Coordinates of C-alpha atoms in Angstrom, one line a residue:
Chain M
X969 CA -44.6 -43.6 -18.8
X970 CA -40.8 -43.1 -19.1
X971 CA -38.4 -44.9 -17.6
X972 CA -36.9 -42.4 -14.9
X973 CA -40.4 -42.7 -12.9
X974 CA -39.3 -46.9 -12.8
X975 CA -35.9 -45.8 -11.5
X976 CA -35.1 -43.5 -8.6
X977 CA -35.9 -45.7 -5.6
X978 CA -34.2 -46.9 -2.8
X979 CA -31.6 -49.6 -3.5
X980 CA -32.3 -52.0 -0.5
X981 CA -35.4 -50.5 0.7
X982 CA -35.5 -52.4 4.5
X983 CA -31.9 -50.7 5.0
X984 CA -32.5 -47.7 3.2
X985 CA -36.4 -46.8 5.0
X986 CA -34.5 -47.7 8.2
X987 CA -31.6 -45.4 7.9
X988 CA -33.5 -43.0 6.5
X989 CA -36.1 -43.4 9.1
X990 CA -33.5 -42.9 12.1
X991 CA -32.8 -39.4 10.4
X992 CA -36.5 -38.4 10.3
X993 CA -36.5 -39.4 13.4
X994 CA -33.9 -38.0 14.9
X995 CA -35.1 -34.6 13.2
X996 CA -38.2 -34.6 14.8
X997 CA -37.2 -35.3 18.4
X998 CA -34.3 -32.5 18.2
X999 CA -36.3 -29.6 16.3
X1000 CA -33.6 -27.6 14.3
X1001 CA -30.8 -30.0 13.7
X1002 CA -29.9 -30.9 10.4
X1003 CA -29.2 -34.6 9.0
X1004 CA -28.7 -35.9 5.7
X1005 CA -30.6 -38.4 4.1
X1006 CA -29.6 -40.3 0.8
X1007 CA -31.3 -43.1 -1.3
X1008 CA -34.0 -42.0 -3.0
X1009 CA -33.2 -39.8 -6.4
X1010 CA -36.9 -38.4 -7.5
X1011 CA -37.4 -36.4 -10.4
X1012 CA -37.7 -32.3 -10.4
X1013 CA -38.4 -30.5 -8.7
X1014 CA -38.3 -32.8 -5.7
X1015 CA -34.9 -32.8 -3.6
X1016 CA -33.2 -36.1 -2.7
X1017 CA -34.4 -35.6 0.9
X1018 CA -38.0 -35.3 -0.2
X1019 CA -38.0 -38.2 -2.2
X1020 CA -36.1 -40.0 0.5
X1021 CA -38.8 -38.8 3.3
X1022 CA -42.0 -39.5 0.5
X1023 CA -40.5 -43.5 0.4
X1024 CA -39.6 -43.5 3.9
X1025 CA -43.6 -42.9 5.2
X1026 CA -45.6 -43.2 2.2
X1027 CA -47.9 -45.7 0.8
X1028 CA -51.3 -46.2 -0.7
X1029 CA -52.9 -45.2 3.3
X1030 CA -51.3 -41.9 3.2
X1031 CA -53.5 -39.3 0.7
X1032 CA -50.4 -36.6 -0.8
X1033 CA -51.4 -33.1 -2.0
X1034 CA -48.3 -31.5 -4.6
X1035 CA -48.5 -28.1 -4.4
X1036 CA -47.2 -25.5 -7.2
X1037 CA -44.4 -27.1 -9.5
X1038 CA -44.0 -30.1 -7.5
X1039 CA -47.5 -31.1 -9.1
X1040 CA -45.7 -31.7 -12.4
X1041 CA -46.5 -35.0 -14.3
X1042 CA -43.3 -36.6 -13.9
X1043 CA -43.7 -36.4 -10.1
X1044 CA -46.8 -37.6 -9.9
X1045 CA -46.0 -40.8 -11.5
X1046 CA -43.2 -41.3 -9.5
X1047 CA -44.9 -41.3 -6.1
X1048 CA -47.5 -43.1 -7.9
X1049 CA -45.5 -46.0 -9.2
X1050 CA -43.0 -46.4 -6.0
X1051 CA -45.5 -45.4 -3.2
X1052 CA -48.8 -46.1 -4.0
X1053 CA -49.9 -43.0 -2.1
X1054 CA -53.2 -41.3 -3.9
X1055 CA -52.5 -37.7 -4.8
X1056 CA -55.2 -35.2 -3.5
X1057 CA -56.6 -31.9 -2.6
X1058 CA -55.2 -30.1 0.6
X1059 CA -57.7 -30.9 3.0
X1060 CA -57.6 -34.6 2.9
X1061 CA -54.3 -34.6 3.0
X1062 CA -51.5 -36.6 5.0
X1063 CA -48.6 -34.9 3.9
X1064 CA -48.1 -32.3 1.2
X1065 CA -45.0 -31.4 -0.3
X1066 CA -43.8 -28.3 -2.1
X1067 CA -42.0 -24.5 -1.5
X1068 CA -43.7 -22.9 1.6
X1069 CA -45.6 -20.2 -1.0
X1070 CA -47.3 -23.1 -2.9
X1071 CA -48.3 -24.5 0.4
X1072 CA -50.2 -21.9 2.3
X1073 CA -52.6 -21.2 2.9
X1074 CA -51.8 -23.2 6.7
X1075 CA -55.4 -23.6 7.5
X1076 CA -56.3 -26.0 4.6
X1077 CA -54.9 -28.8 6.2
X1078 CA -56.3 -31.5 8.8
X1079 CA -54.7 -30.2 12.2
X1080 CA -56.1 -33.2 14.3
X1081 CA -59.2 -32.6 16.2
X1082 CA -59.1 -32.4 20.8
X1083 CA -59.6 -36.3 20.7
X1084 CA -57.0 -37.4 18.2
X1085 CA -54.6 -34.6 17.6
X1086 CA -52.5 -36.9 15.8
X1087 CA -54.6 -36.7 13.0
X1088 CA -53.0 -33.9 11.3
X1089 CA -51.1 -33.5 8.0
X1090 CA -47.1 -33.3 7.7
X1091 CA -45.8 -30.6 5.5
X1092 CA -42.8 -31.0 3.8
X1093 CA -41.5 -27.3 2.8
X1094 CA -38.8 -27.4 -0.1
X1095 CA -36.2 -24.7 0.9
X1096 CA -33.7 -22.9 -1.1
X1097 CA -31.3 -22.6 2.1
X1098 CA -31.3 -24.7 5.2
X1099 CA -28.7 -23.5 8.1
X1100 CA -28.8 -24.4 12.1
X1101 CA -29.3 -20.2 12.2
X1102 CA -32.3 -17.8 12.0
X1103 CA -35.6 -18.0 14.0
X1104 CA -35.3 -19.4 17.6
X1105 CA -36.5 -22.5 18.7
X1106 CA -37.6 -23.9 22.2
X1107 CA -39.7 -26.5 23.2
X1108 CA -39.6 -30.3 23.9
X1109 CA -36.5 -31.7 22.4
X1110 CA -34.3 -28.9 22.6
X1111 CA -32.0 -28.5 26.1
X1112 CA -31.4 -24.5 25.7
X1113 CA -32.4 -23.3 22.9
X1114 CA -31.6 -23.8 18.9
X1115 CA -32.1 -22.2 16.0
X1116 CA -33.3 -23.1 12.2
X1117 CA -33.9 -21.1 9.0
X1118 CA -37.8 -20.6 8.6
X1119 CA -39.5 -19.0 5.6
X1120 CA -41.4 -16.6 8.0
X1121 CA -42.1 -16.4 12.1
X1122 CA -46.0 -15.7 12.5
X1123 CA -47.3 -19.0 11.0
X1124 CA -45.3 -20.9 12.8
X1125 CA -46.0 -19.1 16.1
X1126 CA -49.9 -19.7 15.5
X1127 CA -49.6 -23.1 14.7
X1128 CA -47.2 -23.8 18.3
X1129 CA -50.5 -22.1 20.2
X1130 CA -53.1 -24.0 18.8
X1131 CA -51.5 -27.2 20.4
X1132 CA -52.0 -29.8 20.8
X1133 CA -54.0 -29.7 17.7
X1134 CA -51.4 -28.5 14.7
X1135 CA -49.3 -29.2 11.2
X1136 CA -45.9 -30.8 11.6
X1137 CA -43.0 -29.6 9.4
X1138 CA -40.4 -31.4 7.2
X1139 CA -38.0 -29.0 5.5
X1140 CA -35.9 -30.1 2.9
X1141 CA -32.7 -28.5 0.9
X1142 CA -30.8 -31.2 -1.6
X1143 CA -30.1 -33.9 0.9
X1144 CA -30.3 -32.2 4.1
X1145 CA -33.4 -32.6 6.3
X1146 CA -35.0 -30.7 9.6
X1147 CA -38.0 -30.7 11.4
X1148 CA -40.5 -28.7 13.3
X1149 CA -43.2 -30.1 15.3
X1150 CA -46.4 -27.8 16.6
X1151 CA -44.3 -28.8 20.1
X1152 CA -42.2 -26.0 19.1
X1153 CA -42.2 -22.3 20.1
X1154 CA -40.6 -20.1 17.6
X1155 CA -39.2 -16.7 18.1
X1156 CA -37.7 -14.0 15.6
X1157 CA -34.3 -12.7 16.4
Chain Y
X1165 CA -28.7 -64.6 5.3
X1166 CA -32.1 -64.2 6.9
X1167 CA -35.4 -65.4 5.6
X1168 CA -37.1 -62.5 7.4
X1169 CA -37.7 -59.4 6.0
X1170 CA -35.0 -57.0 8.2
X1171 CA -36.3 -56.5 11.6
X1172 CA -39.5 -59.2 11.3
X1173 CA -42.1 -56.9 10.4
X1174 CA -43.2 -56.3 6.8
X1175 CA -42.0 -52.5 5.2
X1176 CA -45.8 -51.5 5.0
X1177 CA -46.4 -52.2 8.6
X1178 CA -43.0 -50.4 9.5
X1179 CA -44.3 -47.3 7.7
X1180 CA -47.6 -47.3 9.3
X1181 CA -45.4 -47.7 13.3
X1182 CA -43.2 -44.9 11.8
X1183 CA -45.8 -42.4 11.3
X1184 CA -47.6 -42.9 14.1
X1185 CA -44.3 -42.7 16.6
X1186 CA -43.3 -39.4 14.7
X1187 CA -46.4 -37.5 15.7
X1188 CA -45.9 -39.2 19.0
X1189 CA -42.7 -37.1 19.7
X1190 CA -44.7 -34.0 18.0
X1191 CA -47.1 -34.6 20.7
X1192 CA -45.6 -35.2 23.6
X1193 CA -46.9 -37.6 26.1
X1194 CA -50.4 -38.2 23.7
X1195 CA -51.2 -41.4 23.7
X1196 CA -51.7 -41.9 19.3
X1197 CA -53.5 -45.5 18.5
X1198 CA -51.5 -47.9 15.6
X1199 CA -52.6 -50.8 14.2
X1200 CA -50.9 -53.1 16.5
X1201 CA -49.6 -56.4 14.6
X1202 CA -49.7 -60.3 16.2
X1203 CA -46.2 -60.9 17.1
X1204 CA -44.7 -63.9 18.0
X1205 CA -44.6 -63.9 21.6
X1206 CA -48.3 -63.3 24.0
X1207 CA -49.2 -59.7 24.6
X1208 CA -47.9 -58.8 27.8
X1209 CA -44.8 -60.1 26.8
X1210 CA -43.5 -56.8 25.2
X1211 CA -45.3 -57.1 21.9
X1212 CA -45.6 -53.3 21.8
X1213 CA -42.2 -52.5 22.5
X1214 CA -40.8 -55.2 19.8
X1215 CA -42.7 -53.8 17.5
X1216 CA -41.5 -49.7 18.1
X1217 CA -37.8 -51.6 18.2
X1218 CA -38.1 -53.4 15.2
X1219 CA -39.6 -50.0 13.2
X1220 CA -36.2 -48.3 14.8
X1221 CA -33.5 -50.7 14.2
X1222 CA -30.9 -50.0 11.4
X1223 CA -28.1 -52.9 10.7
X1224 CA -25.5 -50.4 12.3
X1225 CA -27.4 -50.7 15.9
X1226 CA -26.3 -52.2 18.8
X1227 CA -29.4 -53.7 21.2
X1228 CA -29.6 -53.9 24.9
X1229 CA -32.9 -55.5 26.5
X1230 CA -33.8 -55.5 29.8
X1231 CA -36.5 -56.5 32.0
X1232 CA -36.7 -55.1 35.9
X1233 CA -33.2 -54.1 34.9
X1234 CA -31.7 -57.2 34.5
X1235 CA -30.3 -58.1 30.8
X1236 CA -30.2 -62.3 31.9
X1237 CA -34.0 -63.0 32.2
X1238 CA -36.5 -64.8 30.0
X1239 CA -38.0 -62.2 28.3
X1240 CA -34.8 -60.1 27.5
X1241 CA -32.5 -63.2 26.0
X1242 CA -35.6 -64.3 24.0
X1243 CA -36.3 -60.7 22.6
X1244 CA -32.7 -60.2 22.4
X1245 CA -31.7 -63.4 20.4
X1246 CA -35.1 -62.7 18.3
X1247 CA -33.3 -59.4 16.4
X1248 CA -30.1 -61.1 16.8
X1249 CA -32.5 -64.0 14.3
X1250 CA -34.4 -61.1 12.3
X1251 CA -32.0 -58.2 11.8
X1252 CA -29.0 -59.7 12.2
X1253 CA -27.6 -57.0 14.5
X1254 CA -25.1 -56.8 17.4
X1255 CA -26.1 -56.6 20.8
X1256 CA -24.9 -56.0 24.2
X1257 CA -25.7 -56.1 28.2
X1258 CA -23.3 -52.9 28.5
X1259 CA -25.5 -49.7 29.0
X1260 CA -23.3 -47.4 27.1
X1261 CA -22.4 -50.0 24.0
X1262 CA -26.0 -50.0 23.1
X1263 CA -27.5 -47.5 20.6
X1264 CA -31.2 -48.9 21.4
X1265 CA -32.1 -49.8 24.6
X1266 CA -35.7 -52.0 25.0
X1267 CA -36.5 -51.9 28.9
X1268 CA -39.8 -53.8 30.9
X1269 CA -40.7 -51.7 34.2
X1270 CA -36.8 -49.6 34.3
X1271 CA -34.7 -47.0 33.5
X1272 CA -31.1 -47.9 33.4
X1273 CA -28.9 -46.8 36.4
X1274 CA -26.4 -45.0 34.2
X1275 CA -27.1 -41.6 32.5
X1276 CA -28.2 -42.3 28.9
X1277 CA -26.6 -40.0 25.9
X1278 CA -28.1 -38.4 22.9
X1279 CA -27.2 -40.6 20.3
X1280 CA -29.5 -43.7 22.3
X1281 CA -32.9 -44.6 22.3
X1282 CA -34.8 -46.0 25.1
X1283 CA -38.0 -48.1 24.4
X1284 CA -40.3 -48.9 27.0
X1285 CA -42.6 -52.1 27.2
X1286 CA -46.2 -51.1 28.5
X1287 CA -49.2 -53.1 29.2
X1288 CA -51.8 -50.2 30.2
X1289 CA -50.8 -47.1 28.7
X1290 CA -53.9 -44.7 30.1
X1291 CA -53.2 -43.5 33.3
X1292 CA -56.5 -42.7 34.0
X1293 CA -57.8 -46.3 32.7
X1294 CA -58.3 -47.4 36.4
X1295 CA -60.4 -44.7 37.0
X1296 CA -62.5 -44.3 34.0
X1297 CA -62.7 -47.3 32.0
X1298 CA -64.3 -45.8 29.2
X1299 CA -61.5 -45.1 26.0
X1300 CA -64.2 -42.3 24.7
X1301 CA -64.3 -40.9 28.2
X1302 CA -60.2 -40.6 29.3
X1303 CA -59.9 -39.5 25.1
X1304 CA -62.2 -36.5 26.2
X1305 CA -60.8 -36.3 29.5
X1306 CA -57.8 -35.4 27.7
X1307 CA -58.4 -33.3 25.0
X1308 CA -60.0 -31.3 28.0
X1309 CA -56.9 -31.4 30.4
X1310 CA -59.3 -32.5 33.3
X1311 CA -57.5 -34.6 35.1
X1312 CA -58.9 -33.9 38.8
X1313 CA -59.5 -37.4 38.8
X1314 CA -56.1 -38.1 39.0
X1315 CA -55.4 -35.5 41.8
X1316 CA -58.4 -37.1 43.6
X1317 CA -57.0 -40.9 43.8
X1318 CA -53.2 -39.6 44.2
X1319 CA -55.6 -37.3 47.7
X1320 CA -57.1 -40.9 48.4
X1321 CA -53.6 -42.4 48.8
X1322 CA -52.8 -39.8 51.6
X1323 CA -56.0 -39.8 53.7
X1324 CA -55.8 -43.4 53.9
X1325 CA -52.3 -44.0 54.0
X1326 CA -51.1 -40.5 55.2
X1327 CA -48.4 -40.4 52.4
X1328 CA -48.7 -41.1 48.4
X1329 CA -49.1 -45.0 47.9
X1330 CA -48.1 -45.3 44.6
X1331 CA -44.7 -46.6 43.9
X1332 CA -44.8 -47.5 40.7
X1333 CA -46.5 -46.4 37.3
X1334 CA -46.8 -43.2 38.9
X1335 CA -48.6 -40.7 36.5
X1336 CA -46.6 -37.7 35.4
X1337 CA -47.3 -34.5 33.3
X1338 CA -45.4 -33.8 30.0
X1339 CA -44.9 -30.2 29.5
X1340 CA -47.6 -29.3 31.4
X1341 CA -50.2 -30.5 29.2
X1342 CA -50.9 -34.1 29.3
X1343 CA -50.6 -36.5 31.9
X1344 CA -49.2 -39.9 30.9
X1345 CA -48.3 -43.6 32.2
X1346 CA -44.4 -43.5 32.2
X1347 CA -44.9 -47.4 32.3
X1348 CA -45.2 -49.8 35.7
X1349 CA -41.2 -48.3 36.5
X1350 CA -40.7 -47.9 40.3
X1351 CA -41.2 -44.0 41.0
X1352 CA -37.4 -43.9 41.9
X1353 CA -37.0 -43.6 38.2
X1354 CA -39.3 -40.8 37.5
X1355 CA -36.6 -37.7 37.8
X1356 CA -34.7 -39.7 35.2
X1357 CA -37.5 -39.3 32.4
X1358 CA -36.1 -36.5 31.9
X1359 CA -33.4 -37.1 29.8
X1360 CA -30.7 -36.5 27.0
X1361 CA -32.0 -39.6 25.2
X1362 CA -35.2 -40.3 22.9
X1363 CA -37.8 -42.2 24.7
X1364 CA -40.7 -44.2 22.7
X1365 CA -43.5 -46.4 24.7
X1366 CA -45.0 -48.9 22.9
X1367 CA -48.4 -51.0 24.2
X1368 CA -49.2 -53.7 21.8
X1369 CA -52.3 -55.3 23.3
X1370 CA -53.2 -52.2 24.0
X1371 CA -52.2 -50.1 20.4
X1372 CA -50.9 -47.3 21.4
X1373 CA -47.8 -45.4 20.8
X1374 CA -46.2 -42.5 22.7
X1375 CA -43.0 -40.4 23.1
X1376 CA -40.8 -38.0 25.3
X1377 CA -38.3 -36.0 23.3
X1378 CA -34.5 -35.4 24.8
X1379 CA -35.0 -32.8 27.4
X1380 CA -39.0 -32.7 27.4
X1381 CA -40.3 -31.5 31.0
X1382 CA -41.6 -34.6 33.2
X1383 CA -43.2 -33.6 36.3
X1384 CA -44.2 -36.0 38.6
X1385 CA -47.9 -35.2 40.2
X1386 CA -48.0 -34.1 43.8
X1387 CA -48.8 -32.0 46.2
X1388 CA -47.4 -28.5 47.6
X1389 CA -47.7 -30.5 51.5
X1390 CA -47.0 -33.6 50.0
X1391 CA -44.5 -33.6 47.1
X1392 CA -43.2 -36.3 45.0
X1393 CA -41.0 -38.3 46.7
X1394 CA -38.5 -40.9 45.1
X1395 CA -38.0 -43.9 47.4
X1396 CA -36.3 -47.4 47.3
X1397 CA -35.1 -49.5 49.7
X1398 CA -33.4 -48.3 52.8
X1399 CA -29.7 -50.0 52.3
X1400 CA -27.1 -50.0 49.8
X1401 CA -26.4 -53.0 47.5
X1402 CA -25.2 -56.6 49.4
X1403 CA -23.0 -57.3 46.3
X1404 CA -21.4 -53.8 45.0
X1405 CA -22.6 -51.5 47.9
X1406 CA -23.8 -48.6 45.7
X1407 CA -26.1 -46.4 47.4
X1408 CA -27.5 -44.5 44.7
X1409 CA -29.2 -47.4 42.7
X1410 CA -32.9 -49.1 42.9
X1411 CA -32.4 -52.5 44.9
X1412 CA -34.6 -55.7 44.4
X1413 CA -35.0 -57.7 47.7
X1414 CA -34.1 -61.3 47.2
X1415 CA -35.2 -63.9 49.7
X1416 CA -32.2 -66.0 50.2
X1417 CA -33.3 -69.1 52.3
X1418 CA -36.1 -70.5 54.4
X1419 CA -35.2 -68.8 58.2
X1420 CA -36.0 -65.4 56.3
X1421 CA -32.6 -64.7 55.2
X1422 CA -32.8 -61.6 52.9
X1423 CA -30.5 -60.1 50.7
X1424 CA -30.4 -56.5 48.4
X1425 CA -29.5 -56.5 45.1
X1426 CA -29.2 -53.6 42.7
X1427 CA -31.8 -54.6 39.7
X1428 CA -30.2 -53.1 37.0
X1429 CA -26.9 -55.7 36.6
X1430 CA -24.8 -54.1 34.6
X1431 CA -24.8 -51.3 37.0
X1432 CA -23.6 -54.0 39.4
X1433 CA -21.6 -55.7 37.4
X1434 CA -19.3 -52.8 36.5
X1435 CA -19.1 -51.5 39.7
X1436 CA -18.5 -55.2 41.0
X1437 CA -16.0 -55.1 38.2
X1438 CA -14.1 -52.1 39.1
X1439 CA -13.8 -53.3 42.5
X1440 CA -16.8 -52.3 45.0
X1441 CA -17.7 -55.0 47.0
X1442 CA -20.7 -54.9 49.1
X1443 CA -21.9 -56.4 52.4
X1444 CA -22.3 -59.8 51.2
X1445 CA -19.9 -60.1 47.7
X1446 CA -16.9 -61.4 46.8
X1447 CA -14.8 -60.1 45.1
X1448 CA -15.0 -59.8 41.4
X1449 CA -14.5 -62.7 38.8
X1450 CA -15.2 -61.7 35.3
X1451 CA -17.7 -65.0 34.6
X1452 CA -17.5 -64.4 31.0
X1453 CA -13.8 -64.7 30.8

């Protein structure tokens, strides 16, 4: 074990979960606005925002699946050593982190059954670019209308139909952070 | 220097409140079960909403509480002064001060913005728990929209009474999928739940956990020859004379002497404040100066 998978966490984690918590938070309830989030500095390929979300709502009752080259050694002993979280296969998962090509395919994931929708898995899609521009957004939390930058339309589409069963989406560049519940109905432009 | 961890509640516990109020606001109006901690205060005291503040705060926050709209009762000072205790943070009676608002049974008279939170205190959060007592039945009754039940009671209220009975707790549907409890608030305050601000109910005793998003469509249940009608009381405050604001009615001696008061007092007190007087005030003395 080396010694960057001891360091990296938050610095005063109450404060830090809390503040960073707020952001998730706030995310959520406003689908495409963007926040930043700081505290957490995981190893690659993780972003700060990632790492920040993983410490945030992780811990040894919340199974995480690493797709493609986030399921590299140094961070699985990271999560391991500051979350506790077990690492596992897609299906069991609670959340799963990596690019949105490593993570599909969508219907490997838990999407909540009629009587507990809620238990469904969070993705949280590693993005090259994040901007306030692209697809268009409506739904619950949004007054007129806004707009985020997706990796594609369709998937996200079917999984606002199948509601209220569905995956709900994290998407992280560097330290910036949005969101996308299955509340949301997406349009291309 | 606090021997509590920030906010009371252990991180782990925090985490677990977090997750589950997350998919709460991807699921508008669902009611999603947590594993509800003992807090100390009884349930029914606002165990539920403590705990959805307390996995909210940050040390930046400033905290309003109030209960039937009034921030100088029992259970608001105590709840109040116990995050003053555990997280150390700043709080307030002024609606627009506070970042994060805990309420018992109201909605603030003045318009809420998007950078607060509102947190509601419930003690049944099923709506159709009077009419089905069985959890497995209203969880199916859900996941299969049938809630002619609901229509059925609200129709009962009218053949009986000739108009809607219920004036508080009055069920609503979130964008026009399920129908939830918006908490015992008097029906006056339904148009309001839709709103700029993030909403979060919490139910301790009961362990549940659910959320309206800013802006989320509320729709009060009615009929097209009977629709939802907000009521209060007939007359305007007796201390700041607004109109526009829910009134409690306060028995004021023993030859039935009765006065109307707005129950949200910092709506009265500002108004009080900037000079209003009502039918039965005097004029304004800042108490706290």
């Amino acid at each position: 074990m080396q010694t960057d998978t001891l360091s990296g966490a938050f610095a005063a984690p109450p404060v830090d979960a809390a503040h960073a918590f707020r952001a998730v938070m706030r995310v959520m309830a406003r689908p495409g606005t963007i926040e930043a989030v700081t505290g957490a500095t995981p190893p690659a390929p993780l972003s700060v925002a990632a790492g920040t979300v993983l410490l945030t709502l992780c811990d040894p009752e919340t199974p995480v699946y690493l797709a493609g080259d986030a399921d590299c050694a140094a961070v699985r002993d990271w999560i391991t050593f500051h979350t506790g979280a077990p690492l596992v296969g897609r299906s069991e998962a609670m959340f799963a982190i990596g690019r949105w090509e490593a993570l599909l395919p969508r219907d490997d994931y838990a999407r909540g059954t009629p009587e507990y929708p809620d238990r469904s898995a969070t993705l949280i899609v590693e993005m090259e670019r994040l901007e306030a521009s692209g697809a268009r957004l409506i739904g619950p939390g949004i007054a007129d209308e806004a707009a985020l930058s997706l990796p594609e339309v369709a998937a996200f589409q079917a999984n606002a139909r199948a509601f209220p069963l569905g995956l709900d989406f994290l998407f992280t560049c560097g330290d910036r952070l949005a969101a996308l519940p299955r509340s949301t109905r997406v349009e291309a432009v | 220097m606090s021997d509590y961890n920030f906010a009371y509640l252990d991180e782990q516990t925090k985490r677990m409140i977090r997750r589950a109020i997350l998919k709460a606001l991807a699921i508008p109006g669902y009611q999603v079960p947590f594993a509800s901690r003992e807090m100390p205060m009884p349930y029914g005291w606002g165990t539920g909403g403590v705990q959805v503040s307390a996995a909210c705060l940050t040390p930046g926050d400033t905290f309003k509480v109030i209960d039937q709209g009034a921030d100088d009762t029992t259970n608001a000072i105590s709840i109040r002064k116990f995050f003053e205790k555990t997280a150390g943070i700043a709080t307030t009676e002024e609606t627009a001060q506070a970042s994060l608002i805990q309420t018992r049974h109201r909605i603030p008279e003045a318009a809420l913005s998007e950078d607060q939170i509102l947190v509601y205190q419930v003690p049944i959060p099923e709506p159709l728990r009077f009419l089905e007592p069985s959890e497995v039945e209203t969880r199916k009754m859900h996941s299969l929209e049938e809630y002619g039940l609901m229509h059925v009671k609200l129709y009962e209220d009218i053949s009986q009474h000739g108009a809607i009975a219920t004036a508080y707790a009055y069920p609503v549907k979130v964008e026009g999928r399920y129908v939830m409890d918006p908490s015992p608030i008097p029906k006056f305050d339904n148009p309001k739940l839709s709103m700029a601000a993030i909403q979060l109910f919490g139910a301790g005793r009961e362990q549940r956990i659910y959320a309206l998003p800013p802006h989320t469509r509320v729709v009060s249940l009615d009929f097209e020859d009977h629709p939802f009608e907000p009521s209060k009381a007939d007359h305007d405050c007796d201390l700041c004379g607004a109109s526009d604001s829910y009134l409690d009615e306060v028995i004021v001696d023993d030859a039935g002497g009765r006065m109307f008061v707005c129950s949200d007092t910092d709506y009265c007190r500002s108004r009080r404040a900037a000079n209003h007087v009502g039918a039965q005030g005097a004029p304004y003395e800042d108490a706290r100066a």
